[in-house]
mmCIF file of C-alpha atoms and ligand atoms in Angstrom:
data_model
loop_
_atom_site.group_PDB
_atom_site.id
_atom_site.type_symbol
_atom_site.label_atom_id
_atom_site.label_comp_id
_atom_site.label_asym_id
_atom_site.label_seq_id
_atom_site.Cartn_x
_atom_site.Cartn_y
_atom_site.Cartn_z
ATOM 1 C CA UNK X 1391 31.721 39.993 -6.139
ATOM 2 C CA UNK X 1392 31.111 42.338 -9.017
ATOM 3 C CA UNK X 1393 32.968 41.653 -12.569
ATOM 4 C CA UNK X 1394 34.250 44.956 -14.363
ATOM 5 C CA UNK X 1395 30.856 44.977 -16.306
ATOM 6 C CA UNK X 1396 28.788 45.283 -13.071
ATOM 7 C CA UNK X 1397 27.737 41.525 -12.873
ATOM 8 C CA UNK X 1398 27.356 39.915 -9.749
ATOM 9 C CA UNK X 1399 29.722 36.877 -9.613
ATOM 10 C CA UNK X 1400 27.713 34.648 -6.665
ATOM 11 C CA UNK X 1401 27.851 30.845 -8.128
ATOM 12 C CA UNK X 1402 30.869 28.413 -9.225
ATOM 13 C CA UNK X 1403 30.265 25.243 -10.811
ATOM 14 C CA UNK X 1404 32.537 22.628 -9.739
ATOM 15 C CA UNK X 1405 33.028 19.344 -12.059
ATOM 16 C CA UNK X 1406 34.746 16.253 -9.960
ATOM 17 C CA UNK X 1407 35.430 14.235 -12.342
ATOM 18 C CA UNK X 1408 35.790 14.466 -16.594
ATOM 19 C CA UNK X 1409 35.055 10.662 -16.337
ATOM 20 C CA UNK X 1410 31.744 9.645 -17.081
ATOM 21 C CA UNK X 1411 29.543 6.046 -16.754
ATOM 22 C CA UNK X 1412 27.216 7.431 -20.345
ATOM 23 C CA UNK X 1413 28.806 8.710 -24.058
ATOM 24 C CA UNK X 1414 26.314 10.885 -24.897
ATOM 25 C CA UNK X 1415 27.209 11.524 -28.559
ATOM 26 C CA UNK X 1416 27.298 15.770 -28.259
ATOM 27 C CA UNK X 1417 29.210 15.457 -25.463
ATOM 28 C CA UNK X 1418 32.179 12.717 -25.291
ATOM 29 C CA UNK X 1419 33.314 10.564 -27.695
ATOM 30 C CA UNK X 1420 33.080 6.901 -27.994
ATOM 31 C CA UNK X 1421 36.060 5.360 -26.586
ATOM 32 C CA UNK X 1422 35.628 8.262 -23.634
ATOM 33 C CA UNK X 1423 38.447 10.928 -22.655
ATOM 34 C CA UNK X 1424 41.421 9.659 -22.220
ATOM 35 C CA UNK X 1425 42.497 8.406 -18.245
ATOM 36 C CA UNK X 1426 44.920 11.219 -16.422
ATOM 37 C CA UNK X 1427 46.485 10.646 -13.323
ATOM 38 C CA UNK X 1428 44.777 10.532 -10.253
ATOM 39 C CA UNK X 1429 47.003 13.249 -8.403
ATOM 40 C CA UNK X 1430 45.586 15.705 -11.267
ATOM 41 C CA UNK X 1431 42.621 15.990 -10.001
ATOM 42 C CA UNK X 1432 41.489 18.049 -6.965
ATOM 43 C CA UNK X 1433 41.014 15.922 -3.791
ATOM 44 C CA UNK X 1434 37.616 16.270 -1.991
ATOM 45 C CA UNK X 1435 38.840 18.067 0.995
ATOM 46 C CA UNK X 1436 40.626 20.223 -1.804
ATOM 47 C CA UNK X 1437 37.710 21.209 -3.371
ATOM 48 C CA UNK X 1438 35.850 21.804 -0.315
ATOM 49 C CA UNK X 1439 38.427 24.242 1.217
ATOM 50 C CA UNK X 1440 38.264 26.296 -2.441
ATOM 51 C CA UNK X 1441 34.386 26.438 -1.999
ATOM 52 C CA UNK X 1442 34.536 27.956 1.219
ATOM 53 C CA UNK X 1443 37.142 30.233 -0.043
ATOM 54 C CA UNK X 1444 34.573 30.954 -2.749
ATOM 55 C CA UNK X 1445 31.904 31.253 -0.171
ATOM 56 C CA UNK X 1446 34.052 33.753 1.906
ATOM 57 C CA UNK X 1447 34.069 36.273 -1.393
ATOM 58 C CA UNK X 1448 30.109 36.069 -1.662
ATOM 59 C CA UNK X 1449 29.509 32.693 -3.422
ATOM 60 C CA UNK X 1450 26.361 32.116 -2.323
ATOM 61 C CA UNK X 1451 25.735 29.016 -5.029
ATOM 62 C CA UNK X 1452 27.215 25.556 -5.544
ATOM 63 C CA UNK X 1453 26.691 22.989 -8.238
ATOM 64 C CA UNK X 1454 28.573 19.656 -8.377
ATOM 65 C CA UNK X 1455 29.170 18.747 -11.784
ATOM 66 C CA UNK X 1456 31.136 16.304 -14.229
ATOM 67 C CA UNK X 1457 31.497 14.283 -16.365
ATOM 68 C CA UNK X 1458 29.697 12.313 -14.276
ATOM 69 C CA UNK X 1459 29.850 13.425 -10.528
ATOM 70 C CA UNK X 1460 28.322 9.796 -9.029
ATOM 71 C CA UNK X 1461 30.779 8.039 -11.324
ATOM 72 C CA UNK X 1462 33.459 9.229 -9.094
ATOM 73 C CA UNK X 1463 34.032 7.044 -6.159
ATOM 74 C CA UNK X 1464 32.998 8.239 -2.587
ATOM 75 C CA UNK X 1465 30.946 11.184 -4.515
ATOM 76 C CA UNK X 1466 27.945 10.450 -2.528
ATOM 77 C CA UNK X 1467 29.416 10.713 0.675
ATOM 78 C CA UNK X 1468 31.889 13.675 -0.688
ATOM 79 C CA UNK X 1469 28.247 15.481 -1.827
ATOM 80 C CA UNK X 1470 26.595 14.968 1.493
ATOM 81 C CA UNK X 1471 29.742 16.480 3.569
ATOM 82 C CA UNK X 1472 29.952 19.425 1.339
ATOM 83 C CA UNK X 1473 26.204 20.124 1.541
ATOM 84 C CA UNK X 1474 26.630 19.881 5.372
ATOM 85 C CA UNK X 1475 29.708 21.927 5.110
ATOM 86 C CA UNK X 1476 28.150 25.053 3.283
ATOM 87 C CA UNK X 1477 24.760 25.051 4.257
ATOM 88 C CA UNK X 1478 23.201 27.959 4.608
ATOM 89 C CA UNK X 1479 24.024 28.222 1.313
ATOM 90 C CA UNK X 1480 22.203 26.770 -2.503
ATOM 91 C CA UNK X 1481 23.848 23.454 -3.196
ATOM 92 C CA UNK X 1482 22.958 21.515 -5.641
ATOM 93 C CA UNK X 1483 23.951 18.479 -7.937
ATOM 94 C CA UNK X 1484 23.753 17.913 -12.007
ATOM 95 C CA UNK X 1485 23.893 14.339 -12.783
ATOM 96 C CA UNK X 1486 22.455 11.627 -15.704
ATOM 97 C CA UNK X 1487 20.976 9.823 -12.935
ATOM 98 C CA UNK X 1488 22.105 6.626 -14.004
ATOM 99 C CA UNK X 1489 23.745 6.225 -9.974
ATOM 100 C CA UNK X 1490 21.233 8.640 -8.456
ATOM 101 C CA UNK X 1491 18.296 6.307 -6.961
ATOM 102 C CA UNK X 1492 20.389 4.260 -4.437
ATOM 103 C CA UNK X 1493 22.273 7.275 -3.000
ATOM 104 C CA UNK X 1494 19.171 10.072 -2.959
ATOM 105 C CA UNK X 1495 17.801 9.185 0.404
ATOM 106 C CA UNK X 1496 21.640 9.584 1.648
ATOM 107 C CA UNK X 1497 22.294 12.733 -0.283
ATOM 108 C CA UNK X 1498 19.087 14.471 0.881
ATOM 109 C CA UNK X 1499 19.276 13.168 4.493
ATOM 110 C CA UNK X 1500 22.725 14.945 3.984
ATOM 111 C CA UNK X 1501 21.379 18.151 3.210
ATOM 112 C CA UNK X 1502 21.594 18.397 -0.778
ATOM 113 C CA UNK X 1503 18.587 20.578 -1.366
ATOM 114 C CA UNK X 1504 18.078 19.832 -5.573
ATOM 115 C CA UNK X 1505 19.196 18.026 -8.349
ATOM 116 C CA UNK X 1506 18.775 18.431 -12.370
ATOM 117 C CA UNK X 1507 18.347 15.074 -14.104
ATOM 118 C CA UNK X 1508 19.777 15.211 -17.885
ATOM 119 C CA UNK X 1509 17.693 13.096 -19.709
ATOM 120 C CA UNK X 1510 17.355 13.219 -23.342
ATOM 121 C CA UNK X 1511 14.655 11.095 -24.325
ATOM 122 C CA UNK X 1512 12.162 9.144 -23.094
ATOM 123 C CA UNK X 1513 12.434 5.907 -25.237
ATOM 124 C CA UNK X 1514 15.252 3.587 -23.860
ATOM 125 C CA UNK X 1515 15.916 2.471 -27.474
ATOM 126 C CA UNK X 1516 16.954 6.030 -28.353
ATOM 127 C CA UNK X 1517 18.709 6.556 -25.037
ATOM 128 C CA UNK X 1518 21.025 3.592 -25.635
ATOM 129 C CA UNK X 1519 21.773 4.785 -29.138
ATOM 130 C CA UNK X 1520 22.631 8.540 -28.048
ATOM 131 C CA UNK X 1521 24.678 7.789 -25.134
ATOM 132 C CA UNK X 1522 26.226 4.643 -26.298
ATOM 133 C CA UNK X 1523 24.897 2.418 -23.263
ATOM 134 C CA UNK X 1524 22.050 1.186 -22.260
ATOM 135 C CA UNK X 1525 20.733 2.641 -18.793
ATOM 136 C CA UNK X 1526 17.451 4.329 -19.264
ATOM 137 C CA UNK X 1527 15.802 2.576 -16.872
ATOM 138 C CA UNK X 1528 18.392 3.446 -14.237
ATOM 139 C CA UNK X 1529 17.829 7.168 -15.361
ATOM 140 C CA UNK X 1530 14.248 7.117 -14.944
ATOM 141 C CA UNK X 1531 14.887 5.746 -11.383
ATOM 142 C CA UNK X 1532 16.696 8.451 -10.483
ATOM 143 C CA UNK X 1533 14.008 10.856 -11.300
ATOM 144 C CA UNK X 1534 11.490 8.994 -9.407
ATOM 145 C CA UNK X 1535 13.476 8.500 -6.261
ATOM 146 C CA UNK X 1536 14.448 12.240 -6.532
ATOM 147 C CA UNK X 1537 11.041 12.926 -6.324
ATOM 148 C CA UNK X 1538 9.955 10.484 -3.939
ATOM 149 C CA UNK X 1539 12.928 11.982 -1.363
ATOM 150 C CA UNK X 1540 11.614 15.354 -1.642
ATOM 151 C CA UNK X 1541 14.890 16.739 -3.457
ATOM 152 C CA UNK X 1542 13.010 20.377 -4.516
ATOM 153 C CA UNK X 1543 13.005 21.323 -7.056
ATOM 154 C CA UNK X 1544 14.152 18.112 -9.270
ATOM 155 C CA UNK X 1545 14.762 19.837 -12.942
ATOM 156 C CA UNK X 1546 14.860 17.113 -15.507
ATOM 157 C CA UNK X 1547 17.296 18.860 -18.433
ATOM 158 C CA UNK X 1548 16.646 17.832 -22.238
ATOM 159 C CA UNK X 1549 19.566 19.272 -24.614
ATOM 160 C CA UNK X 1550 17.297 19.422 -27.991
ATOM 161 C CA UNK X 1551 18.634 17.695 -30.769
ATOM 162 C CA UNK X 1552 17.221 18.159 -34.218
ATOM 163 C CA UNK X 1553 15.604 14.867 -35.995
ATOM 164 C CA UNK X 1554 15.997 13.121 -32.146
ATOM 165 C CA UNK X 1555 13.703 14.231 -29.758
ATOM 166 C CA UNK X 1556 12.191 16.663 -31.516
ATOM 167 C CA UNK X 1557 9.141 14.811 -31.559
ATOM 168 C CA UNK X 1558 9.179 14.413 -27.471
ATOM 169 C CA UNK X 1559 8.501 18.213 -26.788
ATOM 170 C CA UNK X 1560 5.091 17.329 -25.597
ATOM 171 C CA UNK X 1561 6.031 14.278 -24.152
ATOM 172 C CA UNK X 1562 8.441 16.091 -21.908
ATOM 173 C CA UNK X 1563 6.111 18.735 -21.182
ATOM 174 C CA UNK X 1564 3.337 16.692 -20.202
ATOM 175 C CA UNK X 1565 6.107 14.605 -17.373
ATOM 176 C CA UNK X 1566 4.893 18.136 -15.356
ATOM 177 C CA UNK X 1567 1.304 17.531 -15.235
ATOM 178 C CA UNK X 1568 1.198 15.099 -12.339
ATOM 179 C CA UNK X 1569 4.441 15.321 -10.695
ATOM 180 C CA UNK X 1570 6.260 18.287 -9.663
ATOM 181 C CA UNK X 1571 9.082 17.833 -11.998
ATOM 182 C CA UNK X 1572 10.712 21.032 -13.952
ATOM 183 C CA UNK X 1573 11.130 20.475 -17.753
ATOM 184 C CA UNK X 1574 14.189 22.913 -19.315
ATOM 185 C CA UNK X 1575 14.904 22.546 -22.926
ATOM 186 C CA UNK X 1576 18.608 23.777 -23.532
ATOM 187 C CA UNK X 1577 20.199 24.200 -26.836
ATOM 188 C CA UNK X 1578 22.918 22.045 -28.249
ATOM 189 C CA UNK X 1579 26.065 23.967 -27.861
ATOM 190 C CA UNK X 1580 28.926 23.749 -30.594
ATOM 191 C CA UNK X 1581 31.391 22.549 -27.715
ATOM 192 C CA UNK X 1582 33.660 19.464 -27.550
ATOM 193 C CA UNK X 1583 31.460 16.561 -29.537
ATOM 194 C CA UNK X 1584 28.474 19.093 -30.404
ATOM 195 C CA UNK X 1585 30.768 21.052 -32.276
ATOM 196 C CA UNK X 1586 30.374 17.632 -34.853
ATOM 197 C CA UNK X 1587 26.353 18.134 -35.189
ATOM 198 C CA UNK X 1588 25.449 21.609 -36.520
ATOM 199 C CA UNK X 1589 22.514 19.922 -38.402
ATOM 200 C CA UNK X 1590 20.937 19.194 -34.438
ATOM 201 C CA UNK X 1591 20.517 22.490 -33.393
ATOM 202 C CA UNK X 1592 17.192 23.610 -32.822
ATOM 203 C CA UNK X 1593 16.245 27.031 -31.373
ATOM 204 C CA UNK X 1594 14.673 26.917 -27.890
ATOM 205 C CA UNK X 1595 12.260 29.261 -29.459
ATOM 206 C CA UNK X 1596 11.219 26.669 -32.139
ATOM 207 C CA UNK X 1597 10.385 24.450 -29.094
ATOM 208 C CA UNK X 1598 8.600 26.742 -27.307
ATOM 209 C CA UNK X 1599 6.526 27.812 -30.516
ATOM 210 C CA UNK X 1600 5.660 23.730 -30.596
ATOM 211 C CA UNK X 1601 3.881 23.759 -27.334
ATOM 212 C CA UNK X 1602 2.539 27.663 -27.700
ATOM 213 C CA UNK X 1603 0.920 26.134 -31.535
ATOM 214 C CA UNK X 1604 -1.014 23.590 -28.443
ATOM 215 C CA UNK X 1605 -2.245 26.012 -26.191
ATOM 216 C CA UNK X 1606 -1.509 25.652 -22.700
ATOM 217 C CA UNK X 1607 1.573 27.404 -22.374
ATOM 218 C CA UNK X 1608 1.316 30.354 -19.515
ATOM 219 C CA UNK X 1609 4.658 32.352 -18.860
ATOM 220 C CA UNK X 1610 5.510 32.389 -14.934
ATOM 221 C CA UNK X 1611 7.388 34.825 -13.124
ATOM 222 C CA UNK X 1612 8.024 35.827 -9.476
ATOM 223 C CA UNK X 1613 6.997 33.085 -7.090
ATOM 224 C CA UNK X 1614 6.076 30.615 -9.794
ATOM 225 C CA UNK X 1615 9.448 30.286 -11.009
ATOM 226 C CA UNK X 1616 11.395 27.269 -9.484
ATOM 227 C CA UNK X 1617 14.694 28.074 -7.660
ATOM 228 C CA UNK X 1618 17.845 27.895 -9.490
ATOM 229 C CA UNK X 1619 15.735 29.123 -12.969
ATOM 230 C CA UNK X 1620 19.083 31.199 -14.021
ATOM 231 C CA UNK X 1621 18.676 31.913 -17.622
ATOM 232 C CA UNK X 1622 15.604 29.922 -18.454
ATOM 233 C CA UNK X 1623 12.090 31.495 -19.433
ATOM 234 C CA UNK X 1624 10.035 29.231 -17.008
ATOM 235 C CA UNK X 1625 5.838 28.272 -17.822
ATOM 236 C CA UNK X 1626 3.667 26.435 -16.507
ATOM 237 C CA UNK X 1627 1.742 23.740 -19.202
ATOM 238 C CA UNK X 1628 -1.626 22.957 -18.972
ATOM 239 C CA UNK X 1629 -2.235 23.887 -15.594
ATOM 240 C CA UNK X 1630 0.381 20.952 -14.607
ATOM 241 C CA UNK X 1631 2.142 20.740 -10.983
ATOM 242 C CA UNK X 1632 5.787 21.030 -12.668
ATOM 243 C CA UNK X 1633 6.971 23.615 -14.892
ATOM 244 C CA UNK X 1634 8.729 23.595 -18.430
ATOM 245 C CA UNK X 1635 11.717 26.032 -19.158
ATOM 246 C CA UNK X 1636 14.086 27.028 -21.805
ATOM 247 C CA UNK X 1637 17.576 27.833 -21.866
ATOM 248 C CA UNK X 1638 18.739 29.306 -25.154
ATOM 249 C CA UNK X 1639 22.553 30.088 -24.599
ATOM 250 C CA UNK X 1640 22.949 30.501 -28.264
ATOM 251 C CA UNK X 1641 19.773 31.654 -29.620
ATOM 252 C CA UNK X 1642 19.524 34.451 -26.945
ATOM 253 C CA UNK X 1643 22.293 35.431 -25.166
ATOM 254 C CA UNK X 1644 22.208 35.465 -21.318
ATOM 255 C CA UNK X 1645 26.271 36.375 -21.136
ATOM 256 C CA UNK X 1646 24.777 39.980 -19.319
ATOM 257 C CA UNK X 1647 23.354 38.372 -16.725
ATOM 258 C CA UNK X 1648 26.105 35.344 -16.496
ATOM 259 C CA UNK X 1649 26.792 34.922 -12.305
ATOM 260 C CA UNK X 1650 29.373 32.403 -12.435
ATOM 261 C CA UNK X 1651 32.781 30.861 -12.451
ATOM 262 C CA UNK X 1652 33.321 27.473 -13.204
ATOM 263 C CA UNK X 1653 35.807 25.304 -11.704
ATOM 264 C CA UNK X 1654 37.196 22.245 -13.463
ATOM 265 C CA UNK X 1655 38.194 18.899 -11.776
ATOM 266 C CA UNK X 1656 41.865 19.475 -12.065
ATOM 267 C CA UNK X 1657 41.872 22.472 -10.592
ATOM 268 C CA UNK X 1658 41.516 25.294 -13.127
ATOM 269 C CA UNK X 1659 39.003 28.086 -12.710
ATOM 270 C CA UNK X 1660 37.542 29.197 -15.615
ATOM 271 C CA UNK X 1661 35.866 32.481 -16.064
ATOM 272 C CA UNK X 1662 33.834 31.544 -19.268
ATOM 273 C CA UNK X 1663 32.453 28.275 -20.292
ATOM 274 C CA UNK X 1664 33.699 28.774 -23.731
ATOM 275 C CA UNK X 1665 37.546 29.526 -24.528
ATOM 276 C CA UNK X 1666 39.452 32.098 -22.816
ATOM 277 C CA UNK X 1667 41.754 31.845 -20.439
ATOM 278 C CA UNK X 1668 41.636 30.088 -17.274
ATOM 279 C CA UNK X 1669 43.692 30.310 -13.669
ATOM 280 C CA UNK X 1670 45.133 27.380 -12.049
ATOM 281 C CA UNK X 1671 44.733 27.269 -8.257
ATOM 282 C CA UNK X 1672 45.674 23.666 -8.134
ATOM 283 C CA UNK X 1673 49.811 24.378 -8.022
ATOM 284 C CA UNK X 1674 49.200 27.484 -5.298
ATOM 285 C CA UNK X 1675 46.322 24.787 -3.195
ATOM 286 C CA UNK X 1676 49.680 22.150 -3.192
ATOM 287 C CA UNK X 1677 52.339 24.820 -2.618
ATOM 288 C CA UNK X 1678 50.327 25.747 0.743
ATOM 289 C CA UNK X 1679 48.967 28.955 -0.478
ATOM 290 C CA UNK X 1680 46.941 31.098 2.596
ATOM 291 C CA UNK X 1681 43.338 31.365 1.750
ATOM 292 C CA UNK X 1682 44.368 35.197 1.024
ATOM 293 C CA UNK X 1683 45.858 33.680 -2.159
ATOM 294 C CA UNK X 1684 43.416 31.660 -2.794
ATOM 295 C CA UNK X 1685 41.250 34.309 -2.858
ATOM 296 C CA UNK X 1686 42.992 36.207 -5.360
ATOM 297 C CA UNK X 1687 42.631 33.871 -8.049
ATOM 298 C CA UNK X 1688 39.310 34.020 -7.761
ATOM 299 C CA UNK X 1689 39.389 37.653 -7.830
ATOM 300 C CA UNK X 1690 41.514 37.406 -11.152
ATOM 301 C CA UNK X 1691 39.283 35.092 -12.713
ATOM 302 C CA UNK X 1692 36.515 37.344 -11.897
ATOM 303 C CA UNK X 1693 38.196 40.529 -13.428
ATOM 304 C CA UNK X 1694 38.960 38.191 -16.272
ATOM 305 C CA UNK X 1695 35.035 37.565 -16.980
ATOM 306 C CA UNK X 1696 34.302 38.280 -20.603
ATOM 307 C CA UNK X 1697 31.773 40.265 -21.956
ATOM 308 C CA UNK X 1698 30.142 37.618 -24.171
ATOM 309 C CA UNK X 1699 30.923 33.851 -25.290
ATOM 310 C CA UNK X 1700 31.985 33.485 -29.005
ATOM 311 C CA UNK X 1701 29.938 29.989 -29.696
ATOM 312 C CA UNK X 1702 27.956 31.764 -31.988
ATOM 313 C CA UNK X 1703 30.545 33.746 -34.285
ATOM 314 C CA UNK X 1704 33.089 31.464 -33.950
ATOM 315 C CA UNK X 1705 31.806 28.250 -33.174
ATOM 316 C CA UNK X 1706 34.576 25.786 -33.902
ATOM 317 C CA UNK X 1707 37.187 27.792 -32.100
ATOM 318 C CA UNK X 1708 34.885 28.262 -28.998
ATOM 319 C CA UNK X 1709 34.052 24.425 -29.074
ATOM 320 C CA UNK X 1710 37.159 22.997 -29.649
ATOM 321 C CA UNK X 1711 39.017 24.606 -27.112
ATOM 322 C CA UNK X 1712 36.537 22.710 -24.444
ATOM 323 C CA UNK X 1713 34.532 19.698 -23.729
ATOM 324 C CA UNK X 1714 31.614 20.095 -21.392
ATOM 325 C CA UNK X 1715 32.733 16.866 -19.811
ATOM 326 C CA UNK X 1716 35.515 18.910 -18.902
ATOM 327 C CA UNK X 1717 33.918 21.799 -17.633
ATOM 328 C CA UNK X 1718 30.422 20.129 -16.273
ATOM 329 C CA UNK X 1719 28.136 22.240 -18.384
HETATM 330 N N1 SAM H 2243 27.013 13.998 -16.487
HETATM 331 C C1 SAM H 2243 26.153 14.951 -15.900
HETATM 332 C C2 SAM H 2243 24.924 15.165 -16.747
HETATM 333 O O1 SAM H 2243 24.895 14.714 -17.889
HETATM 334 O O2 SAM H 2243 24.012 15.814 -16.242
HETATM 335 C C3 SAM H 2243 26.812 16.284 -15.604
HETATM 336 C C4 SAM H 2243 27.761 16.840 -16.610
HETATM 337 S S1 SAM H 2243 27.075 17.220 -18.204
HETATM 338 C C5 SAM H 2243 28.487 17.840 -19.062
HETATM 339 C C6 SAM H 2243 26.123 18.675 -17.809
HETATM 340 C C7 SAM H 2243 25.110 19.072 -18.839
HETATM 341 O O3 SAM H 2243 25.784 19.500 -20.001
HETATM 342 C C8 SAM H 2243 24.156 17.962 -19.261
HETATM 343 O O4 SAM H 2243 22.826 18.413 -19.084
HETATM 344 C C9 SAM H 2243 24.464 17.777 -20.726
HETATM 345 O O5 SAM H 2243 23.325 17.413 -21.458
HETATM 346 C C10 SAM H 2243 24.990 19.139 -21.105
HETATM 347 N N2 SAM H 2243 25.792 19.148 -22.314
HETATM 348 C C11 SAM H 2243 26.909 18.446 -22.615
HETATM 349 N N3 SAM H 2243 27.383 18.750 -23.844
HETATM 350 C C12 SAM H 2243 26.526 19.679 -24.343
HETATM 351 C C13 SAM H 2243 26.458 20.406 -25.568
HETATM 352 N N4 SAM H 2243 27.369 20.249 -26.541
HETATM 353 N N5 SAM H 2243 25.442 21.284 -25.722
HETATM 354 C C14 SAM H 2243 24.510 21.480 -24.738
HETATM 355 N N6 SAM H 2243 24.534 20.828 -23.564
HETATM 356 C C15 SAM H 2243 25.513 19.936 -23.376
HETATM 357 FE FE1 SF4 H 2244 28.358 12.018 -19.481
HETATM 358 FE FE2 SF4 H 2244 26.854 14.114 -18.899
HETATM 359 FE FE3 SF4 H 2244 28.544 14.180 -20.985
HETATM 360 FE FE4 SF4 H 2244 26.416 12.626 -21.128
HETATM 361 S S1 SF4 H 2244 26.409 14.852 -20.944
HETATM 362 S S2 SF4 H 2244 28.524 12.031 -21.671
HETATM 363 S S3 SF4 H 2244 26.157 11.980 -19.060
HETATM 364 S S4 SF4 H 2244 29.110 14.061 -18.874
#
C-alpha cells in the first residue's frame, strides 16, 4: 500500500503484551505499568486474523513485539502458529531474551525465520542495575541458543546510553568476529521513561566515529547487508562473520523511508510510533466486522501516516503521549 507521500506501507509491528518480565529504566518504570483487564487485549486468533487482513493489503512483514512477547503466556506456541500461518512471508520476533533459550528450537522448528536480542550491556552487574532484575545470564542464553538453532539473522540490539555502555562499543562490535551475530546501535528515544534521561543520548554517529577512530570499520551494502536492516547503516568490523549497524531515529531521520504501521496489544493501530492519532479495530474485530472493514482501517491508518515524527522538536510531547512498552518499539 502506498501512503499519500508515496511510501510503501509493507510491515506492521504487532506488540502482545505491554507486560514485561525486565524494567529497563528508559523504558518502564519500576513498579511496571499498571495491570488492565485481560479482555483488553487482542486474543491470539484475533491478532492473527488482523495480520492476514494486513497481509491481504500487501503486508509482506511481521514483527511480534511487547513489552515482553515470551512473557505472555502460550506466546511460544501463539509465535510458532502465526509463523506457520503467514509463511511465505518475513516473520520475525523482538524479545530481551530472558525466555528465549528453552522455546528457540520450538519457535524455529515452527517456522520463525529471525529474532533481535535487546541487550544492553554485557556485564550482568550493569544489566541488573538498568533493568531492575537480575537475568543476564538468561539473556546471553538466548543469544547463544538463537544461534545455535540457526534463527538467521539473530540481531543483538544495544539502545546507547550515555555514561552506561558507552565504553562497550568495541565490546559489542567485536561479539561479530566469531559468530554470525548482527550488532545495531539505536539511539535512546525521548519516549515513555527515556523521555526522563536527556543526559543519555548519544548520537549513533558518535558511536560509529568510536569504532571508525579503530580502523576496521568497512560500510556494506547490497548482499552484505543482513535481512530486515530497515533504517540501519550496516558494516562489517574487522573482517568479522557478523555485522554492526546503526539506527539513528533521532540523529538522522529515516521518517521518508518509514514502511510501517504498528499495532498495539489492545487493539489500536497506530500510524506513527510517536503521538498522533491512532484507529481502534478492536470494537469493529468484536462487533463482527467483514474483513472489508477491517481492511479499511488499515487503509485509514495508512492515509493517516505522517510526514515526520516530532521526538526531536518536541520531545516531551512526542514521549509522553507513548511508552514503547506500549507500542513494542
Ligand atoms: N521487550 C522486548 C525487547 O526489549 O526487545 C520487546 C519490546 S521493547 C519495547 C523493543 C525495543 O525498544 C527494545 O530494543 C528496547 O531497547 C527499545 N526501547 C524501549 N524504549 C526505548 C527508548 N526510550 N529509546 C530507544 N529504544 C527503546
Ligand atoms: Fe521490557 Fe523491552 Fe521495555 Fe526492557 S525494553 S522494559 S525488556 S519491554
Amino acid at each position: 500500500m502506498k501512503d499519500t507521500l508515496g511510501r510503501s506501507i509493507d510491515y506492521l509491528r504487532i506488540s502482545i503484551t505491554d507486560r514485561c518480565n525486565l524494567r529497563c529504566e528508559y523504558c518502564m518504570p519500576a513498579g511496571g505499568v499498571p495491570v488492565r483487564p485481560h479482555d483488553e487485549i487482542l486474543r491470539y486468533e484475533e491478532i492473527e486474523r488482523l495480520a492476514l487482513v494486513a497481509r491481504s493489503l500487501g503486508f509482506e512483514h511481521f514483527r511480534i513485539t511487547g513489552g515482553e512477547p515470551l512473557a505472555r503466556r502460550g506466546s511460544a506456541a501463539f509465535i510458532g502458529r502465526f509463523a506457520g500461518r503467514l509463511a511465505g512471508s518475513d516473520v520475525a520476533l523482538t524479545t530481551n531474551g530472558v525466555l528465549l533459550a528453552p522455546v528457540a528450537a520450538q519457535l524455529r522448528g515452527a517456522g520463525l525465520g529471525r529474532v533481535n536480542v535487546s541487550l544492553d550491556t554485557l556485564d550482568s552487574a550493569k544489566f541488573a542495575r538498568l533493568t531492575r532484575r537480575d537475568l543476564w545470564a538468561e539473556a546471553w542464553a538466548g543469544i547463544e541458543e538463537s544461534l545455535a538453532v540457526g534463527f538467521d539473522p539473530v540481531k543483538v540490539n544495544v539502545v546507547l546510553i550515555k555514561g552506561f555502555n558507552d565504553d562497550e562499543i568495541h565490546a559489542f562490535a567485536d561479539l561479530t568476529a566469531g559468530r554470525p551475530l548482527h550488532v545495531r546501535f539505536i539511539e535512546l528515544m525521548p519516549l515513555g521513561e527515556g523521555t526522563g534521561m536527556p543526559e543519555g543520548f548519544m548520537s549513533a554517529d558518535e558511536a560509529t566515529a568510536t569504532l571508525e577512530r579503530s580502523g576496521g570499520l568497512v560500510p556494506l551494502a547490497g548482499a552484505g547487508v543482513p535481512a530486515g536492516a530497515g533504517p540501519a547503516e550496516s558494516y562489517r568490523w574487522r573482517g568479522g562473520l557478523g555485522t554492526v549497524g546503526f539506527i539513528s531515529a533521532l540523529s538522522h531521520m529515516f521518517c521518508d523511508r518509514c514502511n510501517r504501521l504498528r499495532l498495539t496489544a489492545d487493539g489500536r493501530l497506530l500510524p506513527c510510533l510517536a503521538g498522533g492519532e491512532h484507529f481502534d479495530l478492536r470494537g469493529p474485530l468484536r462487533d463482527g466486522a467483514g474483513d472489508d472493514q477491517l481492511a479499511a482501517v488499515f487503509r485509514l491508518a495508512v492515509e493517516a501516516k505522517p510526514a515526520s515524527h516530532h521526538m526531536a522538536d518536541a520531545p516531551a510531547e512526542a514521549g509522553r503521549v507513548r511508552r514503547m512498552s506500549r507500542i513494542g518499539g
